[in-house]
Short mmCIF file of C-alpha atoms in Angstrom, two decimals:
data_model
loop_
_atom_site.label_atom_id
_atom_site.label_comp_id
_atom_site.label_asym_id
_atom_site.label_seq_id
_atom_site.Cartn_x
_atom_site.Cartn_y
_atom_site.Cartn_z
CA MET A 53 36.02 -63.45 58.67
CA ALA A 54 38.77 -63.60 56.06
CA LEU A 55 40.90 -65.72 58.37
CA SER A 56 38.10 -68.15 59.13
CA ARG A 57 37.41 -68.65 55.41
CA LEU A 58 41.00 -69.59 54.75
CA GLN A 59 41.54 -72.21 57.44
CA LEU A 60 42.81 -75.57 56.22
CA LEU A 61 40.51 -77.98 57.99
CA ARG A 62 40.29 -81.74 57.97
CA PRO A 63 37.89 -83.24 55.41
CA PRO A 64 34.25 -83.25 56.49
CA SER A 65 32.44 -86.51 57.10
CA HIS A 66 30.92 -88.22 54.07
CA ARG A 67 27.33 -87.96 55.26
CA SER A 68 25.06 -86.52 52.61
CA LEU A 69 24.11 -82.89 53.00
CA PRO A 70 20.49 -82.14 53.92
CA LEU A 71 18.08 -80.64 51.47
CA SER A 72 17.43 -77.13 52.72
CA SER A 73 14.39 -75.17 51.75
CA SER A 74 15.21 -71.51 51.34
CA PHE A 75 17.48 -69.30 49.26
CA PRO A 76 20.35 -68.78 49.84
CA ARG A 77 20.61 -72.36 51.10
CA ILE A 78 23.00 -73.21 53.88
CA HIS A 79 23.65 -76.19 56.09
CA HIS A 80 21.40 -75.38 59.04
CA PRO A 81 23.59 -73.22 61.30
CA PRO A 82 22.41 -71.96 64.67
CA PRO A 83 20.40 -68.72 64.60
CA LEU A 84 22.61 -65.76 63.74
CA SER A 85 22.28 -62.24 62.40
CA SER A 86 22.33 -61.96 58.61
CA SER A 87 25.93 -60.70 58.51
CA HIS A 88 27.16 -63.47 60.83
CA LEU A 89 25.09 -65.97 58.89
CA ARG A 90 26.89 -65.14 55.63
CA SER A 91 30.28 -65.33 57.38
CA TRP A 92 29.36 -68.70 58.89
CA ARG A 93 28.18 -70.06 55.55
CA ARG A 94 31.38 -69.05 53.77
CA SER A 95 33.73 -70.54 56.34
CA ASN A 96 31.66 -73.70 56.84
CA THR A 97 31.19 -74.38 53.14
CA LEU A 98 34.52 -73.23 51.73
CA SER A 99 37.23 -73.85 54.24
CA SER A 100 36.31 -77.52 54.52
CA TYR A 101 37.39 -78.01 50.93
CA ARG A 102 40.63 -75.99 50.98
CA LEU A 103 42.67 -78.95 52.04
CA LEU A 104 46.16 -80.24 51.85
CA SER A 105 46.40 -83.99 51.28
CA SER A 106 45.26 -86.43 53.94
CA SER A 107 48.09 -85.44 56.30
CA SER A 108 47.21 -85.94 59.96
CA SER A 109 49.78 -83.54 61.37
CA SER A 110 48.84 -80.50 63.40
CA ASP A 111 49.60 -78.39 60.31
CA ASP A 112 46.17 -79.38 58.96
CA HIS A 113 44.69 -76.53 60.97
CA ARG A 114 47.29 -73.95 60.06
CA PRO A 115 45.84 -70.69 58.62
CA LEU A 116 46.47 -70.30 54.92
CA GLN A 117 48.13 -66.93 55.47
CA LEU A 118 51.21 -68.72 56.86
CA ASP A 119 51.97 -70.08 53.38
CA SER A 120 54.23 -67.19 52.43
CA SER A 121 55.79 -69.04 49.48
CA THR A 122 52.85 -68.06 47.29
CA GLY A 123 53.53 -64.36 47.74
CA GLU A 124 49.83 -63.66 48.39
CA SER A 125 49.38 -60.17 49.75
CA SER A 126 47.16 -59.15 52.61
CA THR A 127 44.82 -57.59 50.06
CA SER A 128 44.16 -60.89 48.28
CA VAL A 129 40.69 -61.28 46.82
CA VAL A 130 41.04 -65.05 46.27
CA GLY A 131 38.90 -66.04 49.27
CA ASP A 132 36.15 -63.68 48.18
CA LEU A 133 36.36 -65.01 44.62
CA LEU A 134 35.79 -68.53 45.95
CA ASP A 135 32.75 -67.25 47.83
CA TYR A 136 31.46 -65.65 44.63
CA LEU A 137 32.02 -68.81 42.59
CA ASN A 138 30.22 -70.95 45.13
CA GLU A 139 27.27 -68.58 45.18
CA SER A 140 27.16 -68.25 41.40
CA TRP A 141 26.09 -71.60 39.98
CA THR A 142 24.29 -69.84 37.14
CA GLN A 143 24.42 -66.51 35.33
CA PHE A 144 21.36 -65.48 37.33
CA HIS A 145 23.01 -66.17 40.66
CA ALA A 146 26.22 -64.43 39.51
CA THR A 147 24.23 -61.30 38.71
CA ALA A 148 22.22 -61.48 41.92
CA GLU A 149 25.39 -61.79 44.00
CA ALA A 150 26.99 -58.88 42.14
CA LYS A 151 23.83 -56.88 42.84
CA ARG A 152 24.02 -57.71 46.54
CA GLN A 153 27.66 -56.62 46.74
CA LEU A 154 27.03 -53.37 44.88
CA LEU A 155 24.13 -52.47 47.17
CA ALA A 156 26.27 -53.27 50.20
CA ALA A 157 28.97 -50.98 48.80
CA GLY A 158 26.53 -48.07 48.47
CA PHE A 159 25.74 -48.22 44.75
CA LYS A 160 22.21 -47.13 43.86
CA LEU A 161 20.00 -49.52 41.90
CA LEU A 162 18.47 -47.98 38.77
CA ASN A 163 15.46 -49.13 36.78
CA GLU A 164 15.82 -48.96 32.99
CA ASN A 165 12.12 -48.09 32.77
CA ASP A 166 12.44 -45.01 34.98
CA ASP A 167 13.97 -41.57 34.54
CA TRP A 168 17.45 -41.38 36.02
CA ASP A 169 18.76 -38.62 38.26
CA LEU A 170 22.55 -38.90 38.12
CA GLN A 171 25.11 -36.73 39.85
CA PRO A 172 28.92 -36.40 39.61
CA GLY A 173 30.43 -38.53 42.36
CA GLY A 174 27.46 -40.89 42.27
CA ARG A 175 27.64 -44.69 41.98
CA TYR A 176 24.88 -46.58 40.17
CA PHE A 177 23.95 -49.88 38.50
CA PHE A 178 21.14 -51.75 36.81
CA THR A 179 20.47 -55.36 35.81
CA ARG A 180 18.83 -56.79 32.74
CA ASN A 181 17.13 -60.19 32.73
CA MET A 182 18.89 -60.80 36.09
CA SER A 183 21.72 -62.26 34.00
CA SER A 184 23.55 -59.10 32.90
CA LEU A 185 24.58 -55.98 34.76
CA VAL A 186 26.04 -52.52 34.15
CA ALA A 187 27.55 -50.53 37.04
CA PHE A 188 29.30 -47.17 36.95
CA ALA A 189 30.83 -44.47 39.12
CA ILE A 190 30.87 -40.87 37.89
CA GLY A 191 33.96 -38.80 38.57
CA GLU A 192 33.33 -35.65 40.54
CA ARG A 193 35.22 -33.64 37.92
CA TYR A 194 33.39 -35.23 35.00
CA ARG A 195 32.45 -32.87 32.20
CA VAL A 196 30.20 -33.78 29.29
CA GLY A 197 32.31 -35.28 26.54
CA GLY A 198 34.60 -37.01 29.01
CA GLY A 199 35.29 -40.69 28.44
CA PHE A 200 34.16 -43.99 29.92
CA ASN A 201 36.78 -46.40 31.24
CA VAL A 202 35.08 -49.79 30.99
CA ILE A 203 35.83 -53.39 31.92
CA ALA A 204 33.48 -55.89 30.26
CA ALA A 205 33.13 -59.62 30.96
CA HIS A 206 30.42 -62.28 30.78
CA THR A 207 28.41 -64.21 33.36
CA ASP A 208 27.57 -67.37 31.41
CA SER A 209 29.56 -70.60 31.03
CA PRO A 210 29.09 -73.76 28.95
CA CYS A 211 26.61 -76.04 30.67
CA LEU A 212 23.63 -78.32 30.23
CA LYS A 213 20.18 -76.75 30.35
CA LEU A 214 16.83 -78.40 30.88
CA LYS A 215 14.70 -78.67 27.78
CA PRO A 216 11.22 -77.08 27.91
CA ARG A 217 9.85 -80.61 28.16
CA SER A 218 12.42 -82.40 30.29
CA ALA A 219 10.51 -85.45 31.53
CA SER A 220 11.76 -88.72 30.08
CA THR A 221 11.53 -92.33 31.20
CA LYS A 222 13.92 -95.06 30.06
CA SER A 223 14.42 -98.62 31.28
CA GLY A 224 12.83 -97.96 34.64
CA TYR A 225 14.61 -94.64 35.27
CA LEU A 226 13.27 -91.13 35.49
CA MET A 227 15.53 -89.08 33.19
CA VAL A 228 15.88 -85.34 32.61
CA ASN A 229 16.24 -84.19 29.01
CA VAL A 230 18.88 -81.51 28.51
CA GLN A 231 20.35 -79.42 25.72
CA THR A 232 23.97 -78.36 25.43
CA TYR A 233 24.75 -74.68 25.91
CA GLY A 234 27.98 -73.39 24.41
CA GLY A 235 31.09 -75.34 23.46
CA GLY A 236 31.61 -77.48 26.53
CA LEU A 237 33.94 -80.43 27.01
CA TRP A 238 30.91 -82.63 27.48
CA HIS A 239 32.77 -85.81 28.40
CA THR A 240 33.80 -84.08 31.64
CA TRP A 241 30.15 -83.95 32.74
CA PHE A 242 29.90 -87.72 33.03
CA ASP A 243 30.16 -89.34 36.49
CA ARG A 244 29.87 -86.02 38.34
CA ASP A 245 27.57 -85.17 41.24
CA LEU A 246 25.19 -82.79 39.50
CA SER A 247 22.21 -80.72 40.53
CA LEU A 248 19.96 -77.94 39.24
CA ALA A 249 19.93 -74.17 39.65
CA GLY A 250 18.40 -71.23 37.84
CA ARG A 251 15.18 -69.30 38.00
CA VAL A 252 11.48 -70.07 38.19
CA ILE A 253 8.28 -68.12 37.70
CA LEU A 254 5.72 -68.59 40.47
CA LYS A 255 2.03 -67.76 40.37
CA ALA A 256 0.68 -66.18 43.55
CA GLY A 257 -2.80 -66.59 44.93
CA ASP A 258 -3.82 -63.12 43.78
CA GLY A 259 -2.94 -63.94 40.18
CA SER A 260 0.38 -62.06 40.14
CA PHE A 261 3.66 -63.67 39.17
CA MET A 262 6.99 -63.74 40.97
CA HIS A 263 10.55 -64.27 39.69
CA LYS A 264 12.72 -66.34 42.05
CA LEU A 265 16.14 -67.95 41.95
CA VAL A 266 16.59 -71.53 43.04
CA LYS A 267 19.58 -73.72 43.78
CA VAL A 268 19.39 -77.39 44.83
CA ARG A 269 22.69 -77.84 46.64
CA ARG A 270 22.52 -81.60 47.17
CA PRO A 271 23.53 -84.05 44.41
CA LEU A 272 20.37 -84.65 42.41
CA LEU A 273 21.45 -85.85 38.95
CA ARG A 274 24.14 -88.00 37.39
CA VAL A 275 25.21 -88.91 33.86
CA PRO A 276 26.81 -92.37 34.16
CA THR A 277 29.41 -93.67 31.73
CA LEU A 278 29.19 -97.13 30.23
CA ALA A 279 31.34 -99.78 31.91
CA ILE A 280 34.55 -100.58 30.05
CA HIS A 281 33.47 -104.22 29.82
CA LEU A 282 30.72 -103.04 27.45
CA ASP A 283 32.92 -100.55 25.59
CA ARG A 284 36.34 -102.21 25.25
CA SER A 285 37.65 -99.74 22.68
CA VAL A 286 37.01 -96.59 24.69
CA ASN A 287 40.65 -96.16 25.73
CA SER A 288 42.06 -96.83 22.28
CA GLU A 289 39.47 -95.14 20.08
CA GLY A 290 38.26 -92.44 22.47
CA PHE A 291 35.09 -91.65 24.36
CA LYS A 292 32.60 -90.42 21.75
CA PRO A 293 29.16 -90.10 23.33
CA ASN A 294 26.15 -89.14 21.26
CA LEU A 295 25.05 -85.90 22.90
CA GLU A 296 21.36 -86.52 22.26
CA ASN A 297 21.22 -90.14 23.41
CA HIS A 298 23.97 -90.52 25.98
CA LEU A 299 24.08 -87.18 27.81
CA ILE A 300 20.78 -87.56 29.68
CA PRO A 301 21.03 -87.32 33.48
CA LEU A 302 19.37 -89.81 35.80
CA LEU A 303 16.94 -88.35 38.33
CA ALA A 304 15.53 -91.44 40.06
CA THR A 305 14.32 -94.97 39.60
CA LYS A 306 10.72 -95.10 38.51
CA LEU A 307 8.43 -96.20 41.33
CA GLU A 308 4.99 -96.52 39.78
CA ASP A 309 2.87 -96.28 42.94
CA ALA A 310 4.83 -93.44 44.51
CA GLN A 311 4.95 -91.58 41.23
CA THR A 312 1.21 -91.84 40.73
CA LYS A 313 0.45 -90.60 44.24
CA SER A 314 2.89 -87.73 43.82
CA GLU A 315 1.36 -86.69 40.53
CA ASP A 316 -2.11 -86.74 42.02
CA LYS A 317 -1.04 -83.95 44.38
CA VAL A 318 -0.13 -81.62 41.55
CA SER A 319 -2.94 -79.57 40.06
CA LEU A 320 -3.37 -79.72 36.31
CA ALA A 321 -4.21 -76.01 36.17
CA ASN A 322 -1.30 -73.72 35.28
CA SER A 323 1.27 -76.42 36.07
CA PRO A 324 4.16 -77.63 33.91
CA LYS A 325 3.81 -81.13 35.37
CA ILE A 326 3.15 -82.63 31.96
CA ALA A 327 6.50 -81.26 30.76
CA HIS A 328 8.52 -82.09 33.88
CA HIS A 329 8.57 -84.98 36.31
CA ALA A 330 6.36 -84.47 39.36
CA LEU A 331 9.32 -85.53 41.50
CA LEU A 332 11.43 -82.73 40.03
CA LEU A 333 8.67 -80.20 40.72
CA LYS A 334 8.40 -81.52 44.27
CA VAL A 335 12.14 -80.98 44.86
CA LEU A 336 11.96 -77.46 43.46
CA ALA A 337 8.86 -76.66 45.52
CA GLU A 338 10.63 -77.78 48.70
CA GLU A 339 13.51 -75.46 47.89
CA LEU A 340 11.21 -72.54 47.18
CA LYS A 341 8.78 -73.22 50.04
CA CYS A 342 5.84 -73.22 47.67
CA ASN A 343 3.36 -75.65 46.20
CA ALA A 344 4.37 -77.49 43.05
CA ASP A 345 1.36 -76.16 41.16
CA GLU A 346 2.58 -72.58 41.76
CA ILE A 347 5.53 -73.22 39.44
CA VAL A 348 4.49 -71.97 36.01
CA GLY A 349 7.85 -71.49 34.30
CA MET A 350 11.51 -72.32 34.76
CA GLU A 351 14.96 -71.87 33.23
CA LEU A 352 17.35 -74.28 34.92
CA ASN A 353 21.01 -75.18 34.40
CA VAL A 354 22.60 -78.48 35.34
CA CYS A 355 25.43 -77.66 37.77
CA ASP A 356 28.33 -79.49 39.37
CA THR A 357 27.90 -79.60 43.15
CA GLN A 358 31.61 -79.79 44.02
CA PRO A 359 32.62 -76.48 45.65
CA SER A 360 35.30 -74.22 44.24
CA CYS A 361 38.48 -74.58 46.27
CA LEU A 362 42.23 -74.11 46.47
CA GLY A 363 44.47 -76.94 45.33
CA GLY A 364 47.99 -77.93 44.42
CA GLY A 365 50.98 -78.74 46.60
CA ASN A 366 51.25 -75.14 47.78
CA ASN A 367 47.56 -74.29 47.45
CA GLU A 368 48.57 -72.16 44.48
CA PHE A 369 45.71 -73.19 42.17
CA ILE A 370 41.99 -72.52 42.08
CA PHE A 371 39.95 -75.59 41.12
CA SER A 372 36.43 -74.63 40.08
CA GLY A 373 33.72 -74.71 37.52
CA ARG A 374 32.78 -71.51 35.65
CA LEU A 375 36.16 -69.77 36.03
CA ASP A 376 35.50 -68.84 32.41
CA ASN A 377 34.30 -66.22 32.93
CA LEU A 378 33.25 -65.56 36.51
CA ALA A 379 36.86 -65.01 37.59
CA SER A 380 37.03 -62.04 35.21
CA SER A 381 33.57 -60.86 36.24
CA TYR A 382 34.46 -60.86 39.91
CA CYS A 383 37.80 -59.09 39.42
CA ALA A 384 36.00 -56.41 37.39
CA LEU A 385 33.27 -56.02 40.01
CA ARG A 386 35.66 -55.90 42.93
CA SER A 387 38.05 -53.48 41.24
CA LEU A 388 35.22 -51.02 40.52
CA VAL A 389 33.88 -51.21 44.08
CA ASP A 390 37.31 -50.83 45.67
CA SER A 391 38.43 -48.05 43.34
CA CYS A 392 35.71 -45.73 44.62
CA LYS A 393 34.78 -46.93 48.09
CA SER A 394 36.68 -44.32 50.11
CA PRO A 395 35.80 -40.62 50.38
CA GLY A 396 37.82 -38.72 47.84
CA ASP A 397 38.37 -41.66 45.47
CA LEU A 398 36.33 -39.89 42.79
CA SER A 399 37.25 -36.32 43.71
CA ASN A 400 39.83 -35.89 40.93
CA GLU A 401 38.27 -38.30 38.43
CA LYS A 402 37.26 -36.74 35.10
CA ALA A 403 36.00 -40.00 33.54
CA ILE A 404 33.22 -42.46 34.30
CA ARG A 405 34.33 -45.85 35.60
CA MET A 406 32.11 -48.67 34.38
CA ILE A 407 31.78 -52.46 34.32
CA ALA A 408 29.47 -54.41 32.01
CA LEU A 409 28.77 -58.08 32.70
CA PHE A 410 26.91 -59.74 29.82
CA ASP A 411 25.09 -63.05 29.35
CA ASN A 412 25.15 -65.40 26.34
CA GLU A 413 28.78 -64.84 25.28
CA GLU A 414 29.29 -68.58 24.95
CA VAL A 415 26.65 -68.76 22.23
CA GLY A 416 27.44 -65.61 20.26
CA SER A 417 26.09 -62.75 22.41
CA ASN A 418 23.03 -62.24 20.20
CA SER A 419 20.37 -61.69 22.83
CA PRO A 420 18.79 -58.74 24.70
CA GLN A 421 21.13 -59.46 27.62
CA GLY A 422 24.19 -60.23 25.49
CA ALA A 423 27.00 -57.99 24.30
CA GLY A 424 25.40 -57.92 20.86
CA ALA A 425 22.57 -55.82 22.27
CA PRO A 426 23.10 -52.05 22.67
CA THR A 427 22.76 -52.25 26.46
CA MET A 428 26.08 -50.66 27.35
CA PHE A 429 25.90 -47.93 24.74
CA GLN A 430 22.31 -47.07 25.60
CA ALA A 431 23.49 -46.67 29.18
CA MET A 432 26.32 -44.41 28.03
CA LYS A 433 23.89 -42.25 26.09
CA ARG A 434 21.51 -41.97 29.02
CA ILE A 435 24.37 -41.04 31.35
CA VAL A 436 25.69 -38.35 29.00
CA ASP A 437 22.20 -36.97 28.36
CA ASN A 438 21.39 -36.96 32.05
CA LEU A 439 24.57 -35.12 33.02
CA SER A 440 24.55 -32.69 30.12
CA HIS A 441 21.57 -30.55 31.19
CA GLN A 442 21.76 -27.46 28.95
CA SER A 443 25.47 -27.66 28.20
CA MET A 444 25.57 -30.73 26.02
CA GLY A 445 27.25 -29.12 23.03
CA GLU A 446 27.82 -30.83 19.72
CA SER A 447 27.97 -34.66 19.56
CA ALA A 448 28.64 -35.13 23.27
CA LEU A 449 28.15 -38.90 23.17
CA GLU A 450 30.43 -39.35 20.16
CA ARG A 451 33.11 -37.25 21.84
CA ALA A 452 32.74 -39.31 25.01
CA ILE A 453 33.12 -42.60 23.15
CA HIS A 454 36.16 -41.30 21.27
CA SER A 455 37.76 -40.63 24.65
CA SER A 456 36.70 -43.99 26.09
CA PHE A 457 38.59 -47.24 26.53
CA LEU A 458 37.27 -50.79 26.94
CA VAL A 459 39.01 -53.73 28.59
CA SER A 460 37.42 -56.94 27.32
CA ALA A 461 38.22 -59.44 30.08
CA ASP A 462 37.86 -63.12 29.25
CA MET A 463 39.93 -66.08 30.38
CA ALA A 464 43.02 -66.96 28.32
CA HIS A 465 44.70 -70.21 27.29
CA GLY A 466 47.53 -71.02 29.68
CA LEU A 467 50.38 -73.24 28.50
CA HIS A 468 49.44 -76.89 28.97
CA PRO A 469 52.55 -78.86 29.98
CA ASN A 470 51.34 -82.03 28.24
CA PHE A 471 50.49 -80.30 24.95
CA PRO A 472 53.15 -77.59 24.36
CA ASP A 473 52.98 -78.13 20.60
CA LYS A 474 49.47 -76.63 20.58
CA TYR A 475 50.86 -73.17 21.37
CA GLU A 476 52.72 -70.65 19.24
CA GLU A 477 56.38 -70.90 20.16
CA HIS A 478 56.89 -67.32 21.34
CA HIS A 479 53.46 -66.70 22.88
CA ARG A 480 52.94 -69.28 25.61
CA PRO A 481 51.25 -67.69 28.63
CA GLU A 482 51.99 -69.40 31.93
CA LEU A 483 49.95 -69.61 35.09
CA GLN A 484 51.07 -67.29 37.91
CA LYS A 485 52.73 -64.89 35.43
CA GLY A 486 50.04 -62.23 35.13
CA LEU A 487 47.28 -61.10 32.78
CA VAL A 488 47.46 -62.14 29.13
CA ILE A 489 46.93 -59.60 26.33
CA LYS A 490 45.38 -61.37 23.33
CA HIS A 491 46.32 -60.50 19.74
CA ASN A 492 44.83 -61.68 16.45
CA ALA A 493 45.51 -60.15 13.04
CA ASN A 494 42.07 -61.27 11.81
CA GLN A 495 40.31 -59.35 14.58
CA ARG A 496 39.09 -62.31 16.56
CA TYR A 497 40.43 -60.15 19.38
CA ALA A 498 40.07 -56.36 19.30
CA THR A 499 43.56 -55.54 20.60
CA SER A 500 45.66 -53.08 18.59
CA ALA A 501 49.24 -51.96 19.10
CA VAL A 502 47.96 -48.74 20.68
CA THR A 503 45.50 -50.36 23.08
CA ALA A 504 48.02 -53.04 24.08
CA PHE A 505 50.62 -50.36 24.79
CA LEU A 506 48.27 -48.28 26.93
CA PHE A 507 47.13 -51.30 28.96
CA LYS A 508 50.73 -52.43 29.46
CA GLU A 509 51.62 -48.94 30.64
CA VAL A 510 49.06 -49.32 33.43
CA ALA A 511 50.82 -52.51 34.47
CA SER A 512 54.26 -50.92 34.20
CA MET A 513 53.29 -48.05 36.50
CA HIS A 514 52.25 -50.56 39.17
CA ASN A 515 54.97 -53.21 38.61
CA LEU A 516 52.49 -55.83 37.44
CA PRO A 517 53.46 -58.68 35.08
CA VAL A 518 51.89 -58.93 31.62
CA GLN A 519 51.98 -61.73 29.03
CA GLU A 520 50.88 -61.93 25.40
CA PHE A 521 49.08 -64.60 23.38
CA VAL A 522 48.78 -65.29 19.66
CA VAL A 523 47.20 -68.48 18.34
CA ARG A 524 49.13 -70.65 15.88
CA ASN A 525 48.47 -69.98 12.20
CA ASP A 526 47.45 -73.60 11.69
CA MET A 527 44.79 -73.53 14.42
CA GLY A 528 41.43 -71.83 14.81
CA CYS A 529 41.00 -68.93 17.18
CA GLY A 530 38.16 -68.27 19.57
CA SER A 531 36.72 -64.81 20.06
CA THR A 532 35.30 -62.61 22.80
CA ILE A 533 32.86 -59.77 23.35
CA GLY A 534 35.73 -57.38 22.55
CA PRO A 535 35.27 -57.23 18.76
CA ILE A 536 31.48 -57.08 19.17
CA LEU A 537 31.61 -54.04 21.43
CA ALA A 538 34.50 -52.38 19.61
CA SER A 539 32.82 -52.59 16.21
CA GLY A 540 29.41 -51.71 17.60
CA VAL A 541 30.33 -48.14 18.39
CA GLY A 542 34.02 -47.64 17.68
CA ILE A 543 35.43 -47.76 21.21
CA ARG A 544 39.14 -48.47 21.66
CA THR A 545 39.49 -51.99 23.05
CA VAL A 546 42.07 -54.38 24.45
CA ASP A 547 41.35 -58.08 24.93
CA CYS A 548 42.94 -59.69 27.96
CA GLY A 549 42.42 -62.55 30.37
CA ILE A 550 43.64 -64.63 33.27
CA PRO A 551 45.50 -67.74 31.98
CA GLN A 552 43.81 -71.04 32.78
CA LEU A 553 43.81 -74.74 31.97
CA SER A 554 40.86 -77.07 31.27
CA MET A 555 38.89 -74.27 29.61
CA HIS A 556 35.22 -75.23 29.11
CA SER A 557 35.56 -78.32 31.28
CA VAL A 558 33.08 -78.89 34.10
CA ARG A 559 36.10 -78.27 36.36
CA GLU A 560 38.71 -75.66 35.40
CA ILE A 561 42.07 -74.47 36.81
CA CYS A 562 43.73 -71.09 37.20
CA GLY A 563 46.50 -69.63 39.34
CA LYS A 564 45.68 -67.95 42.63
CA GLN A 565 48.35 -65.32 42.08
CA ASP A 566 46.92 -64.40 38.67
CA VAL A 567 43.56 -63.57 40.23
CA ASP A 568 45.15 -61.04 42.55
CA THR A 569 47.23 -59.65 39.68
CA ALA A 570 44.09 -59.21 37.55
CA TYR A 571 42.30 -57.44 40.39
CA LYS A 572 45.23 -55.07 40.93
CA HIS A 573 45.58 -54.45 37.17
CA PHE A 574 41.88 -53.65 36.77
CA LYS A 575 41.84 -51.42 39.84
CA ALA A 576 44.94 -49.59 38.58
CA PHE A 577 43.23 -49.17 35.21
CA PHE A 578 40.31 -47.36 36.84
CA GLN A 579 42.56 -45.18 38.97
CA THR A 580 45.31 -44.21 36.51
CA PHE A 581 44.28 -44.78 32.91
CA ALA A 582 43.15 -41.20 32.27
CA ASP A 583 46.59 -39.89 33.19
CA ILE A 584 48.31 -42.40 30.90
CA ASP A 585 45.95 -41.87 27.98
CA LYS A 586 46.55 -38.14 27.72
CA LYS A 587 50.27 -38.73 27.13
CA LEU A 588 49.69 -40.44 23.77
CA SER A 589 48.14 -38.76 20.73
CA VAL A 590 47.46 -40.91 17.66
CA ASP A 591 45.16 -38.96 15.33
CA PHE A 592 46.29 -35.39 16.09
#
């Protein structure tokens, strides 16, 4: 399966893809078992886009593994990351795919509303809002008061979201009103093949309600730019669209008769048809295999339809949307799964290995599913309480947190070759050179000298490269969930990330080698941090 995903095939024909009608949507393969179906979908969808140039030599069909110049190991997770990115158009799909992988790996799904029955050696997870997730594996030698070794990331990315009342008509076009989410480079969303994905609430015939995810894979929307003949100064004065007036996607041309007939088919009762175009509801209903009047609520993102792929002269880059921060999320997820998948992996572990994937980081994390909520720490408390039985002792949770360590994983600014003056002279992270540890004296990042040292020691033990980043004093600095979580409970934290270019663009870039390095670094953190930590004493 891994080989088939990484074939370099000729470009597919330019025929439009059919609109499929079930989730997950695929391009109508022959009947197969579910496992073969997923393998077929990955190779058919992904490998077609992992292309060299338009060369017509026989090398076009050469397996990617023959490109030894990249140094990619046989344990590379890059192909699986591309699968994850192509599944995860929204934070909901990213969480659902993580859930699927955890269940397949033998993790037990917990319900936050139920009592938990946890055991040393057990592997568990829960989701919240189907946009955030906490998963953990308990060491078999865990004793109450032992620490949590955590990697935290976020599932959301800057995007356009449908407004609650999205239907708009202008100059004979059906338009879809959107609002901006996060700090996106919004000019990059113009002239792209866009579509919709997210979640809907359906009303069943018995009066119950159902939560479903939806993804319209075919190009459905477009935000066209104005022709240069009508905007002569755009190249000299810059492209400065008004985000309220000019960033409205086209859905269709308005056909009065067809529109009227379509609307007549949609029941007025319990339907959002007044808020959304009947044509849009019809498309969603086809995807969900339901009637349009069953749709009673929705939360949809506008998404770029171009698949994530490998690129560059040596296929050394990953070209994709949502690398910030799904690349970190996937490396965290995979490292946890792989660090405890074999019998005996947890037999000598005294800590609890955990990942926390949060929503809403791009807008400040202040939501029930964001890092500003006490989700992770409530989980820690429940775990400690559940494992303590009658031997809890004094302040078991506080002792556990004092022994804990958090890796806040968010993408980092790689050195841009066309803008080197934007980077501090001695802190210029490069692509393909390893994870970046982020420092900021004003605590925009939570890294300290101690936490940086400990995280670098993990890398040193496994011969992994590490870089460091500090923003220029004359420029503003972004932030992460690191300071939020660190200050929330007092957990030791290091901020780090995979270096990338085009951050917050609709299409971003990172190095293939850095993804594998991040995965290895995170996995090594889970496996060896406890041994490193006990060698350094700061307060005693």
